[in-house]
XYZ file of C-alpha atoms in Angstrom:
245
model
C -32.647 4.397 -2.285
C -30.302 5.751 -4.441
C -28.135 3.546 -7.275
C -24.870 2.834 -5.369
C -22.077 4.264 -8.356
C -18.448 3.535 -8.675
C -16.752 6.815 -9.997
C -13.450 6.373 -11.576
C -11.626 9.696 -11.445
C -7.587 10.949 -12.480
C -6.178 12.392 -9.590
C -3.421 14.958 -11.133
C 0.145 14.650 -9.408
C 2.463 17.676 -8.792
C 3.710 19.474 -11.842
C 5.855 17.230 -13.657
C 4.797 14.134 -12.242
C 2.736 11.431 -13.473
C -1.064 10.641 -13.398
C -2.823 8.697 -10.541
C -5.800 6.927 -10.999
C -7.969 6.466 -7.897
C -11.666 5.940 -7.412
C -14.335 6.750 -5.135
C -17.799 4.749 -4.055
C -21.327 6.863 -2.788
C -24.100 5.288 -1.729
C -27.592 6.788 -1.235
C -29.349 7.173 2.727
C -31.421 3.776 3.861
C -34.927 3.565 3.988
C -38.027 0.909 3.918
C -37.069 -0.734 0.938
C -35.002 -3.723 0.494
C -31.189 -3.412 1.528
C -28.787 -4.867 -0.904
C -26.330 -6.710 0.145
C -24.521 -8.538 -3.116
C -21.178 -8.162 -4.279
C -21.126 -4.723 -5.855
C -19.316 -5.521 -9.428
C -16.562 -2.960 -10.686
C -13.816 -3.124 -13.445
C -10.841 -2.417 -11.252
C -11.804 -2.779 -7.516
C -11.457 -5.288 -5.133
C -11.705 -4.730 -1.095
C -14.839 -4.087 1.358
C -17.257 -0.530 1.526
C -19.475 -0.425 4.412
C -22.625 1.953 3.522
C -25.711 3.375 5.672
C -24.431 5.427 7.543
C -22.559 8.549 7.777
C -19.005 8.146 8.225
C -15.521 10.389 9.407
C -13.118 8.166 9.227
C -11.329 5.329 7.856
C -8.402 3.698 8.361
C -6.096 0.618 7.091
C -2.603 -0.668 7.300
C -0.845 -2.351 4.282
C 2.962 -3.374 3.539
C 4.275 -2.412 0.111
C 4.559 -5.115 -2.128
C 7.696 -5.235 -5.200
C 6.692 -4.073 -8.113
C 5.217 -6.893 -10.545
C 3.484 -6.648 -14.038
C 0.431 -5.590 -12.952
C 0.063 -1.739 -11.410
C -2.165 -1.591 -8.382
C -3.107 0.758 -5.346
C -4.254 -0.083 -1.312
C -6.508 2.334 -1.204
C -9.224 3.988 1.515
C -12.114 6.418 0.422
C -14.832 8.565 2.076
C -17.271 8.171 -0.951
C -20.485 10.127 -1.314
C -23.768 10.809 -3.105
C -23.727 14.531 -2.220
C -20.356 15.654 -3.022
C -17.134 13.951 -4.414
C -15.248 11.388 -2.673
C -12.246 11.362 -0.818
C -9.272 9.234 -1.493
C -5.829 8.024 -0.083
C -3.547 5.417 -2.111
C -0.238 3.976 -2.168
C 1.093 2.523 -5.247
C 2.889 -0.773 -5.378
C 6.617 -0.886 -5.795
C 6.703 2.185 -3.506
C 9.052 5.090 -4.467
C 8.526 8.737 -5.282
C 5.328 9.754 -5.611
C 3.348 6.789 -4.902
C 1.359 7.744 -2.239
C -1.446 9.584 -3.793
C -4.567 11.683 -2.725
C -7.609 13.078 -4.561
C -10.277 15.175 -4.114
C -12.449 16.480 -7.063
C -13.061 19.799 -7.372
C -16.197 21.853 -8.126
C -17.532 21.950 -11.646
C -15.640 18.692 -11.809
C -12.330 20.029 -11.810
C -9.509 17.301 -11.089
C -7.576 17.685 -7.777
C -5.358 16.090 -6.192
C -1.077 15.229 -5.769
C 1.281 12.989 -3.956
C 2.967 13.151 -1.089
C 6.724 13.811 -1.601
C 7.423 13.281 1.948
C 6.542 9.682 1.638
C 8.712 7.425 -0.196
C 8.156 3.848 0.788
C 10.346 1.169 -0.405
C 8.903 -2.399 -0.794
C 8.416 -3.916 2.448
C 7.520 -1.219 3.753
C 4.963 -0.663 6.518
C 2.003 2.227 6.016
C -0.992 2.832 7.868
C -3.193 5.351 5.951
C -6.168 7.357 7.620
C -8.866 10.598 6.180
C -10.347 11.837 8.814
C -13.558 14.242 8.034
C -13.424 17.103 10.045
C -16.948 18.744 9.909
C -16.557 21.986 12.577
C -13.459 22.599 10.684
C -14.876 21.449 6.919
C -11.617 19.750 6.059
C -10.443 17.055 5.045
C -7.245 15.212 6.812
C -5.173 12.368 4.928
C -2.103 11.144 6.750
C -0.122 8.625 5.662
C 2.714 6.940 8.192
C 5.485 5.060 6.985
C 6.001 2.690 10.268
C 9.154 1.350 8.866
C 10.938 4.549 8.214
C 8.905 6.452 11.086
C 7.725 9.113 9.006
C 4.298 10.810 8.885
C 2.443 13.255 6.490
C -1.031 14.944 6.679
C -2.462 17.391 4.202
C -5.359 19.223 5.304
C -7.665 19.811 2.328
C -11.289 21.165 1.938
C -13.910 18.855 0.732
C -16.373 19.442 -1.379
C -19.493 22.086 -0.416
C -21.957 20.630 2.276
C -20.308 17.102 2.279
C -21.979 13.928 3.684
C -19.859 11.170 3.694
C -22.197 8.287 3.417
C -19.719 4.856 2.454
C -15.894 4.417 3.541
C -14.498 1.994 1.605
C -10.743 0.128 1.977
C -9.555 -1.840 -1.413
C -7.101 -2.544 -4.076
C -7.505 -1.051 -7.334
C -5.861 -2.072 -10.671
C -4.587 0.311 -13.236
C -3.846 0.094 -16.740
C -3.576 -3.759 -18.707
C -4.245 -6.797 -16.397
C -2.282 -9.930 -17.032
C -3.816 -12.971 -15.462
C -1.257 -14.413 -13.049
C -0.258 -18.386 -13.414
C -1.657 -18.973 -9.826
C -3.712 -16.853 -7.723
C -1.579 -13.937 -6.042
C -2.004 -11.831 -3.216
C -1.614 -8.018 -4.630
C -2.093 -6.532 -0.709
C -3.058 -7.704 2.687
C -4.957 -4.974 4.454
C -4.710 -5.079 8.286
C -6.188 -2.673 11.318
C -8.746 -1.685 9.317
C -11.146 0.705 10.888
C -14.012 3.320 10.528
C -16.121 5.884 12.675
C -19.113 7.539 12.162
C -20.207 10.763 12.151
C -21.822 10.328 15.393
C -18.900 8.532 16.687
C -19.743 4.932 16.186
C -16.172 2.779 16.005
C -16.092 -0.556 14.421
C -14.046 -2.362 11.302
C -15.542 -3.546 8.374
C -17.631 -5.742 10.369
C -20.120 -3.144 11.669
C -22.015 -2.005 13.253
C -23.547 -0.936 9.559
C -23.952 -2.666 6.186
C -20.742 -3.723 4.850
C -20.521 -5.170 1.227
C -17.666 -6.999 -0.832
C -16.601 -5.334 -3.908
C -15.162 -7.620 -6.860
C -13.552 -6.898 -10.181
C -15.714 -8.156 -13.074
C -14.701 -8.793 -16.644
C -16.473 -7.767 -19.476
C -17.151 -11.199 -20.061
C -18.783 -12.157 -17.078
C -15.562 -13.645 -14.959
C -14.503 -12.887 -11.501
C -10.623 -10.840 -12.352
C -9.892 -9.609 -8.540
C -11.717 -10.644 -5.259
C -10.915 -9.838 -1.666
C -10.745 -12.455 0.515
C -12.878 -13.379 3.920
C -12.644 -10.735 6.931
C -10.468 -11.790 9.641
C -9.943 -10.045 13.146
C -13.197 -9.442 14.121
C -13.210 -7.722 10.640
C -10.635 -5.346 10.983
C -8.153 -7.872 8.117
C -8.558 -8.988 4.323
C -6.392 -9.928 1.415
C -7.314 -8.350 -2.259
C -6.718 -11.868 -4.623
C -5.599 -11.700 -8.723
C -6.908 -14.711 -9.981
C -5.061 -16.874 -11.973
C -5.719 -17.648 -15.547
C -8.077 -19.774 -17.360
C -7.842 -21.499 -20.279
C-alpha cells in the first residue's frame, strides 16, 4: 500500500486578492497487508479522512466563527494518489474572499480562486459540498450560505484520469499559532457526509476506513485535535489546545 501523504499546496485567489492556503490528503488502494488505522500526524490539520475506497462526494456544514488570533479554514477535500486533490474552504472571520477552492494544475501549476458571491459574516451558516462528476470529468464545489440563502457552484475540471481515493473534512491552521489560555473550539462540523464512486452513502463513520488526523508539533506535542464523532458520525469539533508551561 502506498505511503498515505499530506500535500500542502497555495491556492492563488483572483487577481488582486490574497493567497489561500489549503491542503489535500491521497491515500494508496487496500490490499493484504496490514490496514493502518493511527492518527495520521500533520503540521496544520485537524478533522477526520476516511480512505479505501473511491469516493464522489463530500459534504459538511460549519458556522463561521469571529475572527481571533489564530487564522484557520473548515475545510472538505477529494484527495488522491493519482492526480491532485480537490479542495473547498471557508476562512474564519468570514468576509470577501474567504471561501476558497483549489485545484492543482498539470505540471504542478497552482489553481484555484474564491468565490466572490459568497461573503459570510460571522455566525453565519455554510454547508459546503465537491461533487466528482466522472461522465462529465468535472469537478463541482458549491458552497451555500443558509443564513443569507445564497448558493455558488463552480464547475472545474480535475486533473487527467482522476481517482479520488480519501475525502477528508477538517480545520486547517495558517500562518503563526498562539496557544490559547484554555482549550477552544476553532469549528464545529455538522451533516457531514460522503459517497462513493459506486454510490455507497455514509458519514465519517463508514462504511470504509475512517482515520483521525491531528496537528503535531515539531516537538512531539499534540497542537490541534478533533474531537469524538457524534451523530452516527456525521458531527465533530476541531480543538486548539491550550498552553503548557
Amino acid at each position: 500500500m502506498r505511503r498515505l501523504t499530506m500535500r500542502m499546496v497555495l491556492a492563488a485567489a483572483a487577481a488582486g486578492g490574497a493567497l489561500v492556503m489549503v491542503a489535500g490528503t491521497g491515500l494508496g488502494p487496500a490490499n493484504a497487508t496490514a490496514i493502518p488505522r493511527a492518527p495520521i500526524a500533520t503540521t496544520s490539520q485537524a478533522g477526520y479522512v476516511a480512505t479505501h475506497a473511491t469516493f464522489r462526494y463530500v459534504t459538511t456544514t460549519i458556522q463561521v466563527p469571529a475572527s481571533s488570533q489564530n487564522t484557520s479554514y473548515a475545510e472538505i477535500v477529494l484527495g488522491s494518489t493519482t492526480g491532485h486533490p480537490a479542495t473547498l474552504g471557508v476562512k474564519s472571520g468570514g468576509g470577501t474572499g474567504s471561501v476558497a477552492w483549489n485545484v492543482v494544475g498539470p505540471l504542478g501549476a497552482m489553481g484555484g480562486g474564491t468565490m466572490q458571491k459568497i461573503v459570510p459574516k460571522p455566525g453565519d451558516v455554510l454547508t459546503l459540498s465537491i461533487y466528482y462528476n466522472a461522465k462529465a470529468g468535472r469537478d463541482n464545489f458549491t458552497a451555500t450560505d443558509v443564513t443569507q440563502k445564497v448558493s455558488q457552484t463552480l464547475v472545474l475540471p480535475p486533473s487527467p484520469h482522476q481517482v479520488y481515493t480519501a475525502a477528508e473534512v477538517a480545520c486547517l491552521l495558517t500562518g503563526k499559532v498562539t496557544a490559547p489560555a484554555q482549550t477552544t473550539r476553532l469549528w464545529e462540523f455538522t451533516g457531514t457526509g460522503v459517497t462513493t464512486a459506486a454510490g455507497t452513502h455514509g458519514t465519517m463513520n463508514g462504511p470504509w476506513l475512517t482515520r483521525k488526523i491531528i496537528d503535531v508539533a515539531p516537538d512531539g506535542h499534540i497542537v490541534m485535535k478533533p474531537s469524538g464523532l457524534w451523530n452516527n458520525g456525521a458531527n465533530f469539533g476541531a480543538w486548539l489546545l491550550r498552553a503548557t508551561k
